[in-house]
Short mmCIF file of C-alpha atoms in Angstrom, two decimals:
data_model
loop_
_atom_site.label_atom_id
_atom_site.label_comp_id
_atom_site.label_asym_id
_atom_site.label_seq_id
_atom_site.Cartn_x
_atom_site.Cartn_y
_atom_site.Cartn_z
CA UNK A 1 -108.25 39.15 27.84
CA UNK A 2 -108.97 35.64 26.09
CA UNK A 3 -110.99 34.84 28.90
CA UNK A 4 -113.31 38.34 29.16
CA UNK A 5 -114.00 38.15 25.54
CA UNK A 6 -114.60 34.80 25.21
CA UNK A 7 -117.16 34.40 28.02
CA UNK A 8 -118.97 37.80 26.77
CA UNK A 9 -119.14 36.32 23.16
CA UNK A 10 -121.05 32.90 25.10
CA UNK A 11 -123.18 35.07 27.36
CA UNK A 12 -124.29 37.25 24.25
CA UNK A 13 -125.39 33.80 22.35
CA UNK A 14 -127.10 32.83 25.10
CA UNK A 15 -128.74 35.74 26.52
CA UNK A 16 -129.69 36.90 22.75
CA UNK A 17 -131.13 33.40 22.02
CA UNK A 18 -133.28 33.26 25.34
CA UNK A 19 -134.44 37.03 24.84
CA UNK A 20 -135.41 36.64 20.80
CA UNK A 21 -137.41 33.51 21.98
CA UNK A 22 -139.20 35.27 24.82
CA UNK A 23 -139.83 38.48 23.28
CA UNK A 24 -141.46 36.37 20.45
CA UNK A 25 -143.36 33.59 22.13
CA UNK A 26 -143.93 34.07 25.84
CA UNK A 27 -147.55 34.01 27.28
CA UNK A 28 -147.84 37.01 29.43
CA UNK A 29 -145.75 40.30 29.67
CA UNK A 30 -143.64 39.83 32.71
CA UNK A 31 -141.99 37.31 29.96
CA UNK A 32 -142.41 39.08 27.14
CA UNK A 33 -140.53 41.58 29.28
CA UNK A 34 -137.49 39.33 30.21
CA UNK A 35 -137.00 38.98 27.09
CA UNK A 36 -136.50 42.49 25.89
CA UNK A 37 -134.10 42.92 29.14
CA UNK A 38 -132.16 39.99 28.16
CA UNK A 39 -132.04 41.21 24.22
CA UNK A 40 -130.64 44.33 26.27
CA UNK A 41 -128.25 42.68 28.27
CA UNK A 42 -127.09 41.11 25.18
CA UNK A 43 -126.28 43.94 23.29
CA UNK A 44 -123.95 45.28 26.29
CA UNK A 45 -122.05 42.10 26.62
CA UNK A 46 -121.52 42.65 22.60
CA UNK A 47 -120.31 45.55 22.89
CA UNK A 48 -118.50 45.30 25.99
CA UNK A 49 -116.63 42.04 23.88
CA UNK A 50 -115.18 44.90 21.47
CA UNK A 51 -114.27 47.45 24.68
CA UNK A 52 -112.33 44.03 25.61
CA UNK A 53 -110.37 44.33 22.33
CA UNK A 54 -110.03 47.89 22.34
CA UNK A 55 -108.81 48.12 26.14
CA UNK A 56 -106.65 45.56 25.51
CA UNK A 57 -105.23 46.01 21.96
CA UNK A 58 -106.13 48.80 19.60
CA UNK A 59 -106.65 51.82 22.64
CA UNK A 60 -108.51 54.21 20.25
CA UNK A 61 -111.58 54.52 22.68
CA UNK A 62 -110.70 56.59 25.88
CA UNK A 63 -113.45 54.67 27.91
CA UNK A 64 -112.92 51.06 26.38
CA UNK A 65 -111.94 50.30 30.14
CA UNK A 66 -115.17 50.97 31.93
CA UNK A 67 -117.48 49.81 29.38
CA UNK A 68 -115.54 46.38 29.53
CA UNK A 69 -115.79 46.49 33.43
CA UNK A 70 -119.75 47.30 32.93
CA UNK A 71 -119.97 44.90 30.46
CA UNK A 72 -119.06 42.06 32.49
CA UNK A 73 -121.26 42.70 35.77
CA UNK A 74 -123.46 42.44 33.33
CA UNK A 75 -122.61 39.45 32.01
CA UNK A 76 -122.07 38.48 35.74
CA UNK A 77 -125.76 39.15 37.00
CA UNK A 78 -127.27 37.81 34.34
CA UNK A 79 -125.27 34.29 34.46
CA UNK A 80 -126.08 34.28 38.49
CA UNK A 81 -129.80 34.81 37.62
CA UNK A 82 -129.85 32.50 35.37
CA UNK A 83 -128.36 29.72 37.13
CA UNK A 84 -130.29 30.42 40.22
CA UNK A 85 -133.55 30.32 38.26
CA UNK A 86 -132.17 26.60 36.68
CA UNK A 87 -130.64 25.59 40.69
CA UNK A 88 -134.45 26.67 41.47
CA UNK A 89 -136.70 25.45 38.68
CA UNK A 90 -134.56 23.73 36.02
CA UNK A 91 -133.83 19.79 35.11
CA UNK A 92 -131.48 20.20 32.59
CA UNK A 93 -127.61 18.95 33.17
CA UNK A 94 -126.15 20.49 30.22
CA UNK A 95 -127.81 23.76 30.87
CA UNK A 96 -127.07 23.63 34.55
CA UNK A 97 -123.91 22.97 33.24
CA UNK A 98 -122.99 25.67 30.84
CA UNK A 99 -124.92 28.25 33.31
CA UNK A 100 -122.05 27.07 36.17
CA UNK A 101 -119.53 27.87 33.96
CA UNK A 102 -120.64 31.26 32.27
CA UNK A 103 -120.67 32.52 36.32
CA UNK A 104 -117.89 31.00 36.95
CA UNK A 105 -115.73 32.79 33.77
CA UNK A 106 -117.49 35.83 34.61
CA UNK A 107 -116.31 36.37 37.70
CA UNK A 108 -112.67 35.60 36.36
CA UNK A 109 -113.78 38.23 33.62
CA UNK A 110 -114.89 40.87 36.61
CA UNK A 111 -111.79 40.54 38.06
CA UNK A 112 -109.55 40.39 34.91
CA UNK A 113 -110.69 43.39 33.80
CA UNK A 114 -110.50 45.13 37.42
CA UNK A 115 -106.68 44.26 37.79
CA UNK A 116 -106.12 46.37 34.43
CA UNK A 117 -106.47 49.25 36.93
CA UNK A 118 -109.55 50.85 34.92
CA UNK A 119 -109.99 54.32 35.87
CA UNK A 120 -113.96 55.43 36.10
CA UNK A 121 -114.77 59.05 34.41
CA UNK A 122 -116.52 59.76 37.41
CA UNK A 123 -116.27 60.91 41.33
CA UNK A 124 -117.14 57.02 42.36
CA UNK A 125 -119.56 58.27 45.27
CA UNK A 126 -121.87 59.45 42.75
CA UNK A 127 -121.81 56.25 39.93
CA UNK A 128 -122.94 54.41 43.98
CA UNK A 129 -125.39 56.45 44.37
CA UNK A 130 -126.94 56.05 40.94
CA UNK A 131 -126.71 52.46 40.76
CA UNK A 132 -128.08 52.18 44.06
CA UNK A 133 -131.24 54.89 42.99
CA UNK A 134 -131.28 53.15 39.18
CA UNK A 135 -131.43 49.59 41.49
CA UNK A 136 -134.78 50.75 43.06
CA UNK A 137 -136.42 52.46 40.77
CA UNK A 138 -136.08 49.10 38.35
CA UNK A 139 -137.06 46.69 41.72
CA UNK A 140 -140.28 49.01 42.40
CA UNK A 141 -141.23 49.50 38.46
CA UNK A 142 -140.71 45.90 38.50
CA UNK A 143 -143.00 44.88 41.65
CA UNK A 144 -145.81 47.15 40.34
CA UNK A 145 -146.19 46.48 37.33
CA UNK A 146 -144.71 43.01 36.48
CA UNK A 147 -144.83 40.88 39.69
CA UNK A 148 -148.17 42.14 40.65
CA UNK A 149 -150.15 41.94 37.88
CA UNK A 150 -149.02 38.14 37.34
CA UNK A 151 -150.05 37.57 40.72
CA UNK A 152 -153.37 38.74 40.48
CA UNK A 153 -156.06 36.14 40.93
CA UNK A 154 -159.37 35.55 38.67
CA UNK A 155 -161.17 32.93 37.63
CA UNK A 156 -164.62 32.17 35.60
CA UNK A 157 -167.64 31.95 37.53
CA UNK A 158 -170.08 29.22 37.13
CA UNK A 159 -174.20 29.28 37.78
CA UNK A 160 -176.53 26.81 37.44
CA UNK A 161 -180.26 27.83 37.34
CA UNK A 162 -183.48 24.98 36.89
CA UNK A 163 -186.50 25.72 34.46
CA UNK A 164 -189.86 24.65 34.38
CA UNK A 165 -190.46 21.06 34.71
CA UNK A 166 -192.42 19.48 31.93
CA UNK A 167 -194.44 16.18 31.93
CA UNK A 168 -194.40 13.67 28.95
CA UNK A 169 -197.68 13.05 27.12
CA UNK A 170 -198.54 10.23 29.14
CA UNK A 171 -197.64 11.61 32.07
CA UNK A 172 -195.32 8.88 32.78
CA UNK A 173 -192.40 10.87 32.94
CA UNK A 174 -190.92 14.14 33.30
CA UNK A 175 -188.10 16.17 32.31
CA UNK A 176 -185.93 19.39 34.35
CA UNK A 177 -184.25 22.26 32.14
CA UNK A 178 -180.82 22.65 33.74
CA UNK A 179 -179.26 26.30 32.17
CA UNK A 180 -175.43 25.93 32.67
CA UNK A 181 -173.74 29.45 32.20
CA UNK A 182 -169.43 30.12 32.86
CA UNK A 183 -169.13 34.06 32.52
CA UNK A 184 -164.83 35.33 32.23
CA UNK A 185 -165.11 38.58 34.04
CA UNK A 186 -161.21 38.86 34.23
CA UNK A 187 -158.41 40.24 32.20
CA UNK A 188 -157.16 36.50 31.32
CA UNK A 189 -158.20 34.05 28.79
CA UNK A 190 -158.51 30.06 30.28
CA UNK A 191 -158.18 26.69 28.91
CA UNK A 192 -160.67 24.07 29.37
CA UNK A 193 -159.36 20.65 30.41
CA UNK A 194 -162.54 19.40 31.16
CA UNK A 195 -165.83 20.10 32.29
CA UNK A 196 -169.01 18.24 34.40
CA UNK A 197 -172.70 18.41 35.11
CA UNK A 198 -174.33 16.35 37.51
CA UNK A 199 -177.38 15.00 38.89
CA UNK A 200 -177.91 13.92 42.28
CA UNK A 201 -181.13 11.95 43.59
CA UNK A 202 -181.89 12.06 47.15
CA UNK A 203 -184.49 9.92 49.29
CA UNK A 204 -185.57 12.63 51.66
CA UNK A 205 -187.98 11.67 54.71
CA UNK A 206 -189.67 12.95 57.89
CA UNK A 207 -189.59 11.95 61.00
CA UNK A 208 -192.67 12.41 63.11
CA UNK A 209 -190.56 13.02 65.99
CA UNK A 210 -187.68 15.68 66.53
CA UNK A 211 -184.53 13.63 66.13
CA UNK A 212 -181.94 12.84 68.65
CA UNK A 213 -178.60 15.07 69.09
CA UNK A 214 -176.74 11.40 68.69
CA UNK A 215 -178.31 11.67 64.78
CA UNK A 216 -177.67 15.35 64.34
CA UNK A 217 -174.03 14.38 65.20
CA UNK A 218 -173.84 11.32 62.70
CA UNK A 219 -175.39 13.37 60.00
CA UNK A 220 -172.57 16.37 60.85
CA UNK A 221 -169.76 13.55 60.47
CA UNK A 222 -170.46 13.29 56.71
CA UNK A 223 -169.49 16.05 56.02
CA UNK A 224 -165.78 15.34 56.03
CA UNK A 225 -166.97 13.76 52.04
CA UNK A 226 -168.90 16.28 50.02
CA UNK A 227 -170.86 14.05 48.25
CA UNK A 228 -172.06 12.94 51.22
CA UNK A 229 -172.72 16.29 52.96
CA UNK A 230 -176.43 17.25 54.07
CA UNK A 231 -178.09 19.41 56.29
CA UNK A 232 -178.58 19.16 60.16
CA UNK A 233 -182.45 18.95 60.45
CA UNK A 234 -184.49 18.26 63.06
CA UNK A 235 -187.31 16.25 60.75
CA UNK A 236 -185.59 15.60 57.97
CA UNK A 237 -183.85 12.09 57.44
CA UNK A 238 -181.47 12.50 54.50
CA UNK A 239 -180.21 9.30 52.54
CA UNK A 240 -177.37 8.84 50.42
CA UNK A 241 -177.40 10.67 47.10
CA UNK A 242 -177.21 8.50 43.78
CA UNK A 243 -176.02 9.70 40.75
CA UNK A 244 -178.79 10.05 38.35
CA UNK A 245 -176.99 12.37 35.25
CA UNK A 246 -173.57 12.95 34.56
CA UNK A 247 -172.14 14.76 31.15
CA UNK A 248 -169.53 17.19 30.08
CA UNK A 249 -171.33 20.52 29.35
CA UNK A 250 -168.37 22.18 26.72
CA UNK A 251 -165.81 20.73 24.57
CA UNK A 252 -162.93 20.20 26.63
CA UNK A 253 -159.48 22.06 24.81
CA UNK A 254 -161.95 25.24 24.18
CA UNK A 255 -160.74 28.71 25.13
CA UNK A 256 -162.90 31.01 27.05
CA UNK A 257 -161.77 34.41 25.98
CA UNK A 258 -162.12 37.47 28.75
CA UNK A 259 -165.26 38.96 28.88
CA UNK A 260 -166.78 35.96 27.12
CA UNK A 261 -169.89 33.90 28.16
CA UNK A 262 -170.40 30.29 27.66
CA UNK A 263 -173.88 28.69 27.62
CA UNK A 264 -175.27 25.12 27.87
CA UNK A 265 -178.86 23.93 28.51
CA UNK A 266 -179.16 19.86 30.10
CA UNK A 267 -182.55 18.05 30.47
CA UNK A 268 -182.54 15.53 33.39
CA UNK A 269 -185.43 12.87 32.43
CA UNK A 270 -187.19 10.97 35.78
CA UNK A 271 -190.16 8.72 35.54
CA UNK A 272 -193.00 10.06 37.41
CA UNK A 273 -192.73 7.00 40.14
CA UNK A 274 -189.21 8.08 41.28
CA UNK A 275 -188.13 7.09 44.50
CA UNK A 276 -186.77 10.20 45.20
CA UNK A 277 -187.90 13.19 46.73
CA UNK A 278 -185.57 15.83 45.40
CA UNK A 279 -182.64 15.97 42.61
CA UNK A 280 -179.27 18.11 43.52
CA UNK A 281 -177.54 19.71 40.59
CA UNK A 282 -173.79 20.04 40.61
CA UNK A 283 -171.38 21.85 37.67
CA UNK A 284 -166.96 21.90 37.77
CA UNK A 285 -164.24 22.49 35.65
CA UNK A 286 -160.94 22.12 35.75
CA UNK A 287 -158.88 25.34 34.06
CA UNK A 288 -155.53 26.23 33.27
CA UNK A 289 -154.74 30.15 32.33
CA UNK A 290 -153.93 31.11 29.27
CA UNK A 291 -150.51 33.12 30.33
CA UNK A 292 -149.15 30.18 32.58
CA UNK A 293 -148.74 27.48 30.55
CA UNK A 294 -150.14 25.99 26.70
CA UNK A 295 -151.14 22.59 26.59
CA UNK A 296 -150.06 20.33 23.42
CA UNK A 297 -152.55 17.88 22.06
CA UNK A 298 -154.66 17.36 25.22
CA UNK A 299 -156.41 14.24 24.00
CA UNK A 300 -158.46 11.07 25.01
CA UNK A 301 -156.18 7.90 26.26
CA UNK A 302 -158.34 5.49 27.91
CA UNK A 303 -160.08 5.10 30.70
CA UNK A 304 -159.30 3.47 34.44
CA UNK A 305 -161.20 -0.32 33.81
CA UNK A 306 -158.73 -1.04 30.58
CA UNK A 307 -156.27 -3.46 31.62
CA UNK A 308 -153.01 -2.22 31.93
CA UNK A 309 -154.84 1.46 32.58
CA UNK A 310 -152.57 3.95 33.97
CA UNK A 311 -154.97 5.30 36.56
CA UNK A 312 -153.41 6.52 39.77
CA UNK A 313 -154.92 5.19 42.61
CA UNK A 314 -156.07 7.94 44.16
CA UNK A 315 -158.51 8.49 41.61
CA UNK A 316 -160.27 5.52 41.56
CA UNK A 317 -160.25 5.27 45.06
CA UNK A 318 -159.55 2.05 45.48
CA UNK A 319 -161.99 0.89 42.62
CA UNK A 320 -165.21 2.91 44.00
CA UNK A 321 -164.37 5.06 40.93
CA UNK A 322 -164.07 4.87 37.60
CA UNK A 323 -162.42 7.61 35.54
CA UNK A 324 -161.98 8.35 31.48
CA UNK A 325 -158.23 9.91 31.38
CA UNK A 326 -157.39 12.88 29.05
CA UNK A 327 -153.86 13.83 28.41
CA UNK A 328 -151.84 16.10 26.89
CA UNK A 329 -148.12 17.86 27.34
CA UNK A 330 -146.90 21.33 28.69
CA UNK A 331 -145.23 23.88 27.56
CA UNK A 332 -143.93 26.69 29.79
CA UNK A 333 -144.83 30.28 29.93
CA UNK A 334 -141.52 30.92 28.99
CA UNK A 335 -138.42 30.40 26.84
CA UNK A 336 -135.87 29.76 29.79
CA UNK A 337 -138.23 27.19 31.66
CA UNK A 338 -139.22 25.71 28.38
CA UNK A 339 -135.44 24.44 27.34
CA UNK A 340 -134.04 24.20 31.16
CA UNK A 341 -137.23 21.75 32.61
CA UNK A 342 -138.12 18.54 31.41
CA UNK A 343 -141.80 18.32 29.28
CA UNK A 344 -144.52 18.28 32.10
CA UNK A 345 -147.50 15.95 31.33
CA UNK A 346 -150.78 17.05 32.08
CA UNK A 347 -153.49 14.51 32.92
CA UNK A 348 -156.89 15.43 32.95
CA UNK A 349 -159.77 12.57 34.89
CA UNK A 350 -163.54 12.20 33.90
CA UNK A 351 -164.07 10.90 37.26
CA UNK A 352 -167.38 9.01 37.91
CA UNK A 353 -169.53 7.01 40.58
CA UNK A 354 -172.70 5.87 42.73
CA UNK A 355 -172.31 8.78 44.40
CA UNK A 356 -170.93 11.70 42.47
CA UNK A 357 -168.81 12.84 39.48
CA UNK A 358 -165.93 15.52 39.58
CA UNK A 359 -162.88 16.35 37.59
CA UNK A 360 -159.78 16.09 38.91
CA UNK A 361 -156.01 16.80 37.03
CA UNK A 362 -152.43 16.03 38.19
CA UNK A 363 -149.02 17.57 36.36
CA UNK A 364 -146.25 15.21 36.22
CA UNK A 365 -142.51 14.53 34.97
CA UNK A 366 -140.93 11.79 32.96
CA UNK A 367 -139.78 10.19 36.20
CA UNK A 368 -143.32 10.48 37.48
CA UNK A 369 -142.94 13.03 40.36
CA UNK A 370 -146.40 15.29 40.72
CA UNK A 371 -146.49 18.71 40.81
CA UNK A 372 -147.77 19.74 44.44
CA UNK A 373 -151.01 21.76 44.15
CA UNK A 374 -149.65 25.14 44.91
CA UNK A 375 -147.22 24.52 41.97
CA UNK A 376 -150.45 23.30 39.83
CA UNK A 377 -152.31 26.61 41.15
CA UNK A 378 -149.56 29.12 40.60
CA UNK A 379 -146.57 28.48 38.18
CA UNK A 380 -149.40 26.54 35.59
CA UNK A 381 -152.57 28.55 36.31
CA UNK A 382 -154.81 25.18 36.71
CA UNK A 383 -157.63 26.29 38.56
CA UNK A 384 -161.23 24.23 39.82
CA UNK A 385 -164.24 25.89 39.51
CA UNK A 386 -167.52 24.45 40.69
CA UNK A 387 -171.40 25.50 41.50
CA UNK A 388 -173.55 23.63 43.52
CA UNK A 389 -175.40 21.87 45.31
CA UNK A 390 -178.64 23.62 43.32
CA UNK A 391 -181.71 21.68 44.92
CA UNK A 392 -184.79 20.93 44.00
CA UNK A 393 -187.31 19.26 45.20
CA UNK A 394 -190.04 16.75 43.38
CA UNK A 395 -193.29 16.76 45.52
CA UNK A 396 -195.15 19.24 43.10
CA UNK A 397 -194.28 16.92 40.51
CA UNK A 398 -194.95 13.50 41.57
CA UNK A 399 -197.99 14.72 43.32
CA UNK A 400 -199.52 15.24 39.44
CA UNK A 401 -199.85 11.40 38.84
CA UNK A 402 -203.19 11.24 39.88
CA UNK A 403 -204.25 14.60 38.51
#
C-alpha cells in the first residue's frame, strides 16, 4: 500500500505541475492540449491515492479496488511516456532520474494492487473491448487534429519588384527603386532573426562568335555555388558578380503576424560610367515560427574580424567571409522540453562578401553540439526564405550619357 500511494502522490505533483505549466504557457495547441490531458491524468492518480486508502484501510467504497487498479495504469503510462519523451529528447539527469523511478514504482504499484485480487464490476470482455475502441478513437482524434495540424507546412513569401530608374541632375549618376514586400498567407505567426537585400553587378559581354560546348560546360560547373550561377548562352560571356549593395530590409526580432504584409523600398545608387552591364537583386530571411520555439533577447555580439570572435568556420569560409553574429537563447514550445533539455542557443550570421551576402543560423547546446537541420526545420520552426535573382539590365541607362 505504502508504495501505490506514495508513487501516485509523486506522479500527481509531477503530472499536475507539467500540465498547469503547459495549459498556461505552451505555444501551439497540441501543447496546450498535453497539458489539459496531463491536469487529467493528475486528477485520477489523486483520486486513485484515496481508492489506495480506502481499498486498503477504511473499505467504505465498494469500487475503491478498481479505481486504484485504474489509477495506477495511469500513473504507469504516463511515467513510460514521459521517460521515453526525456530517453528521446531530454538532457536532464535528475529528471531522467526521477522519471526512471516513478515507472519503475508504478509498475510495483500495478502489480501491488493486482495481487489484492480486485474484482472488476464488469464482464472483462467488454471493459477490452472499450479500451481497445476508447484507444482508437483518442489515437485518430489525436492524428487529425493535433499531429497534423502541427505538421502542416507554411512559410512567408518574399517578392522583389524594380521601379523606374532615375538620373541625378547632372546626369552623373543614377539611382534603381528596389520594392521589397514579405506577405504571411498562413495560419502561423514568424519571428524574424534576420533579414537581407542585395545587389549584384555583373560584367556581361558578347561574343561575336557562338561559343564552344568546352565553355558552355565550364559555365554549367558554377553552378554547384549560387553566387556564382549564370546562364548557358551561346553569346553571352558572363563574369563574376560583385557585390554592389547589401542591407537588412526589417528590424530583425519583429513578428510578422498571419495575414500581415511587410513593406520596404531600397535605392541602389551607380554612377553613370559603371562597368557593368546589368545589376541582380537578391532578398532572404531567416525565420523561426511562432508555435515552435520563443527566442530570449536575440541581440548583437560581435562580428567574425574581432579577435577572439566566436565565428564558426564554416561561415567565414575560411576568411572569404565576414559575418556580424546575432544571438539570443531558446525556449521550448513546451513545459516538459523546457525543464528536461538544456537552454539551446540560437545564433543568427549577417554574412557578407565580394561575391554575395546571405543569412545563415545554427542552434546549439552548452557543450556546443549543433542541432542538425531537420531538427532546426521541424522541432524549432527556423525556416529560409529567399527571392531572387531579379535582373536587370543597364544599357538603356548608360546609353543616356551622351543624350
Amino acid at each position: 500500500m505504502a508504495l501505490s500511494l506514495l508513487v501516485l502522490l509523486l506522479t500527481t505533483v509531477v503530472l499536475g505541475y507539467f500540465g498547469v505549466e503547459d495549459l498556461e504557457s505552451a505555444l501551439n495547441f497540441p501543447g496546450r492540449m498535453t497539458g489539459a490531458a496531463l491536469i487529467v491524468s493528475a486528477i485520477i492518480t489523486f483520486l486513485g491515492a484515496a481508492a489506495v486508502l480506502d481499498h486498503w484501510i477504511w473499505h467504505s467504497f465498494p469500487y475503491s479496488g478498481p479505481v486504484a487498479l485504474v489509477s495506477t495504469f495511469v500513473a504507469l503510462l504516463s511515467n513510460v511516456l514521459l521517460l521515453a519523451g526525456m530517453l528521446k529528447d531530454g538532457d536532464s539527469e535528475p529528471y531522467r532520474a526521477v522519471f526512471c523511478a516513478l515507472t519503475a514504482g508504478s509498475i510495483g504499484a500495478v502489480f501491488a494492487v493486482w495481487r489484492t485480487s480486485v474484482v472488476i464490476p464488469a464482464p472483462k470482455r467488454v471493459a477490452a473491448t472499450l479500451i481497445v475502441t476508447s484507444l482508437i478513437a483518442v489515437g485518430n482524434f489525436g492524428y487529425q487534429n493535433l499531429y497534423m495540424p502541427s505538421q502542416r507546412e507554411s512559410e512567408p513569401v518574399v517578392k522583389l519588384a524594380t521601379g523606374t530608374p532615375v538620373m541625378s541632375k547632372d546626369r552623373k549618376a543614377f539611382s534603381v527603386p528596389v520594392d521589397i514586400t514579405m506577405e504571411n498567407h498562413s495560419d502561423v505567426a514568424f519571428y524574424v532573426l534576420g533579414d537581407i537585400f542585395h545587389a549584384m553587378g555583373q560584367r556581361v559581354s558578347l561574343s561575336r562568335r557562338d561559343r564552344l560546348r568546352q565553355q558552355w560546360r565550364t559555365d554549367s560547373e558554377q553552378w554547384s555555388s549560387f553566387e556564382g550561377a549564370n546562364p548557358l548562352s551561346r553569346r553571352e560571356i558572363h563574369h563574376p558578380g560583385e557585390l554592389v549593395e547589401a542591407q537588412p530590409g526589417m528590424p530583425y526580432g519583429q513578428w510578422i503576424d498571419p495575414g500581415s504584409t511587410f513593406s520596404a523600398r531600397m535605392v541602389l545608387q551607380l554612377p553613370m560610367d559603371t562597368p557593368y552591364d546589368q545589376v541582380t537583386f537578391y532578398a532572404s530571411a531567416s525565420l523561426a515560427r511562432k508555435d515552435r520555439m520563443r527566442v530570449e533577447n536575440l541581440r548583437f555580439t560581435g562580428n567574425s574580424w574581432q579577435r577572439g570572435a566566436d565565428t564558426p568556420g564554416w561561415v567565414t569560409n575560411k576568411k572569404e567571409w565576414d559575418a556580424l553574429v546575432f544571438k539570443g537563447k531558446i525556449h521550448e514550445s513546451n513545459a516538459i522540453d523546457e525543464h528536461t533539455r538544456d537552454r539551446r542557443t540560437l545564433s543568427v550570421y549577417w554574412r557578407f562578401g565580394a561575391h554575395g551576402a546571405d543569412i545563415m543560423e545554427a542552434v546549439t547546446s552548452p557543450g556546443g553540439a549543433g542541432a542538425s537541420p531537420s531538427e532546426a526545420q521541424f522541432r524549432y520552426g527556423i525556416r529560409d526564405i529567399q527571392t531572387g535573382p531579379v535582373e536587370r539590365t543597364l544599357w538603356d541607362i548608360k546609353s543616356q550619357r551622351s543624350t
